[in-house]
mmCIF file of C-alpha atoms in Angstrom:
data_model
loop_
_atom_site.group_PDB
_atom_site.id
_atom_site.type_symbol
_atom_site.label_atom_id
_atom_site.label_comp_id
_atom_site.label_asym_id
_atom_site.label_seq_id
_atom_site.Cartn_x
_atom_site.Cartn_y
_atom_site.Cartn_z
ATOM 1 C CA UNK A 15 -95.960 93.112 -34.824
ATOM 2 C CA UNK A 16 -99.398 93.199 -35.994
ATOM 3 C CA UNK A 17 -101.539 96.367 -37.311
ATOM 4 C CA UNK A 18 -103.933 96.637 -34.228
ATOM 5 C CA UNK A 19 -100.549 96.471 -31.792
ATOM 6 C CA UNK A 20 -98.361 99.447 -34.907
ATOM 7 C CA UNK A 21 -101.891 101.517 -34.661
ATOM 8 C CA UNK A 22 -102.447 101.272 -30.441
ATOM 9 C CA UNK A 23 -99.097 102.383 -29.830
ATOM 10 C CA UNK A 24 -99.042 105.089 -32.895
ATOM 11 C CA UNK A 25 -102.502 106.289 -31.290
ATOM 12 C CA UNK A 26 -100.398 105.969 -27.791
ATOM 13 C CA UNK A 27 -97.403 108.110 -29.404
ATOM 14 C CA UNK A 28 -99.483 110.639 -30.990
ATOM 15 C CA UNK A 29 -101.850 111.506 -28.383
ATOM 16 C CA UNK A 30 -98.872 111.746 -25.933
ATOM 17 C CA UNK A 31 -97.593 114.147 -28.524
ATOM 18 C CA UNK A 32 -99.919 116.141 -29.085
ATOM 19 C CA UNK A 33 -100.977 116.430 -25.300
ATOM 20 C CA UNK A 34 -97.112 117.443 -24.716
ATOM 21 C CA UNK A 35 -97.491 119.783 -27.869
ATOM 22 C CA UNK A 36 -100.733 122.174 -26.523
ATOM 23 C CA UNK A 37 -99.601 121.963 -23.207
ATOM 24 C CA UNK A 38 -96.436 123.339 -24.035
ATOM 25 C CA UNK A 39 -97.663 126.046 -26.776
ATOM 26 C CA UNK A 40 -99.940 126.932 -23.689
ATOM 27 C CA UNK A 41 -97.028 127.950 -21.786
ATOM 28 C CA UNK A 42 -95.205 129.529 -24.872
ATOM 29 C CA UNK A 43 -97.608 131.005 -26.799
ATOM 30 C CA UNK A 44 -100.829 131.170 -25.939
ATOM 31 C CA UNK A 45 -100.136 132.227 -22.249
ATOM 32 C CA UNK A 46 -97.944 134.897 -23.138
ATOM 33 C CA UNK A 47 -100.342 136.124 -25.747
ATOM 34 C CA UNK A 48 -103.218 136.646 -23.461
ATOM 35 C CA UNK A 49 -101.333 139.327 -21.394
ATOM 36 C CA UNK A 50 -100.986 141.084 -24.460
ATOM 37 C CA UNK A 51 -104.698 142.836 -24.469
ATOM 38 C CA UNK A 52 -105.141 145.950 -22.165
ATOM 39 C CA UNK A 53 -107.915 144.835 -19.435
ATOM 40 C CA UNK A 54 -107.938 142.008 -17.416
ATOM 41 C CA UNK A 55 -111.119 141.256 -18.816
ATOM 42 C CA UNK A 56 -109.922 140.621 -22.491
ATOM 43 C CA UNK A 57 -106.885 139.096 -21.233
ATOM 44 C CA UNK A 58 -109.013 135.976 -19.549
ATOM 45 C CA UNK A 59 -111.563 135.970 -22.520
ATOM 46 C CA UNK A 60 -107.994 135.124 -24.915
ATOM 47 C CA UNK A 61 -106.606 133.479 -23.348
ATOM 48 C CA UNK A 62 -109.971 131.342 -21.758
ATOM 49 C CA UNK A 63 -111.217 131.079 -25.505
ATOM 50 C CA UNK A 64 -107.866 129.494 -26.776
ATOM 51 C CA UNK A 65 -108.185 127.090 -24.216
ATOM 52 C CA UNK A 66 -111.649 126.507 -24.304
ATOM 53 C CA UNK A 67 -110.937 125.262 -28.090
ATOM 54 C CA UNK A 68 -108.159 123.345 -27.126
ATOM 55 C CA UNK A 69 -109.942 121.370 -24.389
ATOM 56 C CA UNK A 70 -111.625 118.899 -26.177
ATOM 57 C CA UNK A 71 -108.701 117.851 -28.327
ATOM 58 C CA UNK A 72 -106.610 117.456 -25.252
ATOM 59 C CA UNK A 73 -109.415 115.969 -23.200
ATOM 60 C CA UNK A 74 -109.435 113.375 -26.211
ATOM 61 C CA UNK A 75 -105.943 112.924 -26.459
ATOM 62 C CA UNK A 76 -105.670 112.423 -22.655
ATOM 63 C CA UNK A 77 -108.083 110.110 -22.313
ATOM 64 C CA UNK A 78 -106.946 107.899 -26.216
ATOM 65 C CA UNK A 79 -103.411 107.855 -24.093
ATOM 66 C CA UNK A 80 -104.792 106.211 -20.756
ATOM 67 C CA UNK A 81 -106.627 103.613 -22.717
ATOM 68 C CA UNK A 82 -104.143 102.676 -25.251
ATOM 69 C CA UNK A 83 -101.443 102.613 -22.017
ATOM 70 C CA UNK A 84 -103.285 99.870 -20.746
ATOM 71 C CA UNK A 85 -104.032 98.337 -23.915
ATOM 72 C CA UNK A 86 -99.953 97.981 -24.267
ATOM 73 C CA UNK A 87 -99.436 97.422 -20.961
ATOM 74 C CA UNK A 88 -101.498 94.494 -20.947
ATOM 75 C CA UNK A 89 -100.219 93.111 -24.407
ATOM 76 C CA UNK A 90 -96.940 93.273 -22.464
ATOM 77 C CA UNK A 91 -97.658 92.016 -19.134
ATOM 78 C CA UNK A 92 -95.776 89.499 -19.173
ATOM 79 C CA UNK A 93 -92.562 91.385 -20.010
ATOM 80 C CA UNK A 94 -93.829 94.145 -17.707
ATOM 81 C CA UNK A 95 -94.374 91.978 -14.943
ATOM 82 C CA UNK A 96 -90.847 89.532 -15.784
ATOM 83 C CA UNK A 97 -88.456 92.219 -17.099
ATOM 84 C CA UNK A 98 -87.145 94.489 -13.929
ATOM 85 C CA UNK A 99 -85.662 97.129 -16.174
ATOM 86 C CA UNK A 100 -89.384 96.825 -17.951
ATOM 87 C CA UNK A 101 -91.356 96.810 -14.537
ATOM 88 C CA UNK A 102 -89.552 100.233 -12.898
ATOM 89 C CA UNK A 103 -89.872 101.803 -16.660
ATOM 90 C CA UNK A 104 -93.217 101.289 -16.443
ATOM 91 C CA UNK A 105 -93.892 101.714 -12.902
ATOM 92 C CA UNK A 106 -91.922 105.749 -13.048
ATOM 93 C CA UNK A 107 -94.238 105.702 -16.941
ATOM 94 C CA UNK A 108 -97.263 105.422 -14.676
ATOM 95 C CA UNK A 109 -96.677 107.469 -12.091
ATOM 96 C CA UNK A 110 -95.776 110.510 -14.157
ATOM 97 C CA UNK A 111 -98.575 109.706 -16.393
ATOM 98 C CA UNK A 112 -100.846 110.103 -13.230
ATOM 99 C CA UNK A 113 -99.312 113.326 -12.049
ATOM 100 C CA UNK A 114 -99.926 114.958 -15.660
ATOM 101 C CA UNK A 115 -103.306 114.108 -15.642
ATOM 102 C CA UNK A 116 -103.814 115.679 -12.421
ATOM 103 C CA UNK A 117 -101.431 118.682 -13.437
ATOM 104 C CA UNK A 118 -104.102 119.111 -16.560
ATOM 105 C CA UNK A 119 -106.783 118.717 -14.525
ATOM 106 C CA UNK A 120 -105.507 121.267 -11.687
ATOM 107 C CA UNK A 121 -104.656 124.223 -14.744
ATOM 108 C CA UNK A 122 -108.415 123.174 -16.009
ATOM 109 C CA UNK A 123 -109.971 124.159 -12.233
ATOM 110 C CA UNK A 124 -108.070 126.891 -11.889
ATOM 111 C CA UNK A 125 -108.713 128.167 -15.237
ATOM 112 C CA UNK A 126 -112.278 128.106 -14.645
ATOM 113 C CA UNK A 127 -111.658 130.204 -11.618
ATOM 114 C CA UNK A 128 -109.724 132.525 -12.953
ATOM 115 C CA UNK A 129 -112.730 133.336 -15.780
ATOM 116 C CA UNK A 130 -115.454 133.052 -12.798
ATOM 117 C CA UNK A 131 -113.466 135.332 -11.115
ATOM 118 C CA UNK A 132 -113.098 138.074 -13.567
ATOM 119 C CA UNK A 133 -115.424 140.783 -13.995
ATOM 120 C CA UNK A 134 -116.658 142.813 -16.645
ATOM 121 C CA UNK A 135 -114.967 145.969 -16.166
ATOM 122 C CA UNK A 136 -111.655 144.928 -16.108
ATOM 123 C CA UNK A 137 -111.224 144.304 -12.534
ATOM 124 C CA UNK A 138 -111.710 140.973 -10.837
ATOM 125 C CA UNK A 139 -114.927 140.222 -8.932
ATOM 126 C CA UNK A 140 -113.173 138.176 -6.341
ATOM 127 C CA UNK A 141 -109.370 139.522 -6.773
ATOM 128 C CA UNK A 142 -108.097 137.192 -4.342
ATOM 129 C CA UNK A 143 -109.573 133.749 -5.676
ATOM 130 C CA UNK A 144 -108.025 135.379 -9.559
ATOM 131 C CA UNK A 145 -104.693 136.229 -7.842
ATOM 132 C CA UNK A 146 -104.384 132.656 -5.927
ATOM 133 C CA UNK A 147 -105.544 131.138 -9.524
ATOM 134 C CA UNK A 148 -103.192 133.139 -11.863
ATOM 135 C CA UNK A 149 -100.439 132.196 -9.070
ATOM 136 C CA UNK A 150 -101.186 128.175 -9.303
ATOM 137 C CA UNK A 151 -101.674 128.410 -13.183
ATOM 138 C CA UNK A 152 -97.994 130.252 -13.021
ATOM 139 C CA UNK A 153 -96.581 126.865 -13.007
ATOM 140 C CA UNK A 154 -99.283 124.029 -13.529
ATOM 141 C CA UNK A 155 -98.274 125.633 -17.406
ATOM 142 C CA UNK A 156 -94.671 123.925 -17.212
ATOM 143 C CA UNK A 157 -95.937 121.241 -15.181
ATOM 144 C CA UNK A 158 -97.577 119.375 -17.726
ATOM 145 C CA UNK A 159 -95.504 119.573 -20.677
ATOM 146 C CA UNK A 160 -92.192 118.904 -18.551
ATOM 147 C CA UNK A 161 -94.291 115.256 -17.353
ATOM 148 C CA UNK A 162 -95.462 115.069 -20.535
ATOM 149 C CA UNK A 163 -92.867 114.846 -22.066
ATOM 150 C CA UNK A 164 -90.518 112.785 -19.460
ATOM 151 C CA UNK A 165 -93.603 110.155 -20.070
ATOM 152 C CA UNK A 166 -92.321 110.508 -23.963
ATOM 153 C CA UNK A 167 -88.678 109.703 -22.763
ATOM 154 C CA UNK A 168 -89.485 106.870 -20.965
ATOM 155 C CA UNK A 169 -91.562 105.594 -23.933
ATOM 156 C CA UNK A 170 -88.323 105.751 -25.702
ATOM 157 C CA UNK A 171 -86.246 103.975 -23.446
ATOM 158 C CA UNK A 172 -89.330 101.247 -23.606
ATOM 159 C CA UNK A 173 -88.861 101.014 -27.100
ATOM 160 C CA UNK A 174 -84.777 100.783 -26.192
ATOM 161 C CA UNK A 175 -85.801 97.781 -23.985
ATOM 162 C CA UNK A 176 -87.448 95.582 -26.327
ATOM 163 C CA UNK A 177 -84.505 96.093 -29.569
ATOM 164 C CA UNK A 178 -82.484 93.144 -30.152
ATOM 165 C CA UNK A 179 -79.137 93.554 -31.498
ATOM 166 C CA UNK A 180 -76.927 96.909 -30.678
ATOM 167 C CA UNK A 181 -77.990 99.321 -34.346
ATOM 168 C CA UNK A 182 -76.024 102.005 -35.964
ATOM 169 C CA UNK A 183 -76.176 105.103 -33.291
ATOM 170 C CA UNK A 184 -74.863 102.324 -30.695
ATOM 171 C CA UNK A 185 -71.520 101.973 -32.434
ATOM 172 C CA UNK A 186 -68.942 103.662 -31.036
ATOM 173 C CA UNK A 187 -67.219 106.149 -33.825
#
């Protein structure tokens, strides 16, 4: 295994990690912080600044994951595409990698229309659209970090795939 192929998949690893890691602090921390301030107002501008800080990190780590993805899936292709226990890993890898990108995406919109929507005074200029968006956003926040990090447990059971011999943990005691 060469350096460029140990520093693609690190850079695939880590960026995995830490989109799984600020997704999921979202939902933990962050989130639950927000609510903390007394008007609605203050609550979005926390909670909208956090993320707002995040964003670019996990806009880069999104987009360093997609692009080292393909660069291992095509240094693999021909295990990928040979390897039926390699193919469906990869083929389940993909489509949850898809549906967290589009979970990130959907808490991004919806974010944005939850700040458009709130007003100044502490009540909502459109209460609806903030209600409908605070409703969506109620679980888009556990939707990425669970995909994110079932994407991390296939990446395991890729690594699992390509060992040779049984190691130590595979030994029965």
């Amino acid at each position: 295994m060469g350096l460029i192929s140990t520093s693609v998949r690190a850079t695939h690893l880590v960026t995995n990690a830490a989109w799984f890691g600020g997704s999921l602090f979202g939902a933990v921390g962050l989130n639950p912080a927000s609510r903390e301030p007394d008007t609605e107002r203050e609550r979005v501008e926390v909670s909208g600044t956090g993320w707002e800080r995040w964003g670019p990190v996990q806009g880069a780590a999104i987009a360093l994951h997609l692009l080292s993805g393909l660069a291992i899936t095509a240094d693999n292709r021909n295990r990928v595409a040979g390897h039926a226990p390699t193919t469906a890993t990869t083929v389940a890898k993909t489509l949850l990698t898809g549906a967290a990108v589009a979970s990130s995406a959907a808490a991004y919109a919806y974010g944005q229309r939850l700040g458009d929507a709130s007003g100044e005074d502490g009540h909502p200029k459109n209460p609806q659209v903030a209600e409908d968006a605070r409703s969506k956003l109620a679980w888009l926040q556990w939707a990425t970090p669970a995909l994110t990090g079932a994407v991390l447990v296939l990446d395991a059971q890729l690594g699992e795939q390509q060992r040779g011999a049984a190691g130590l943990l595979d030994r029965p005691w």
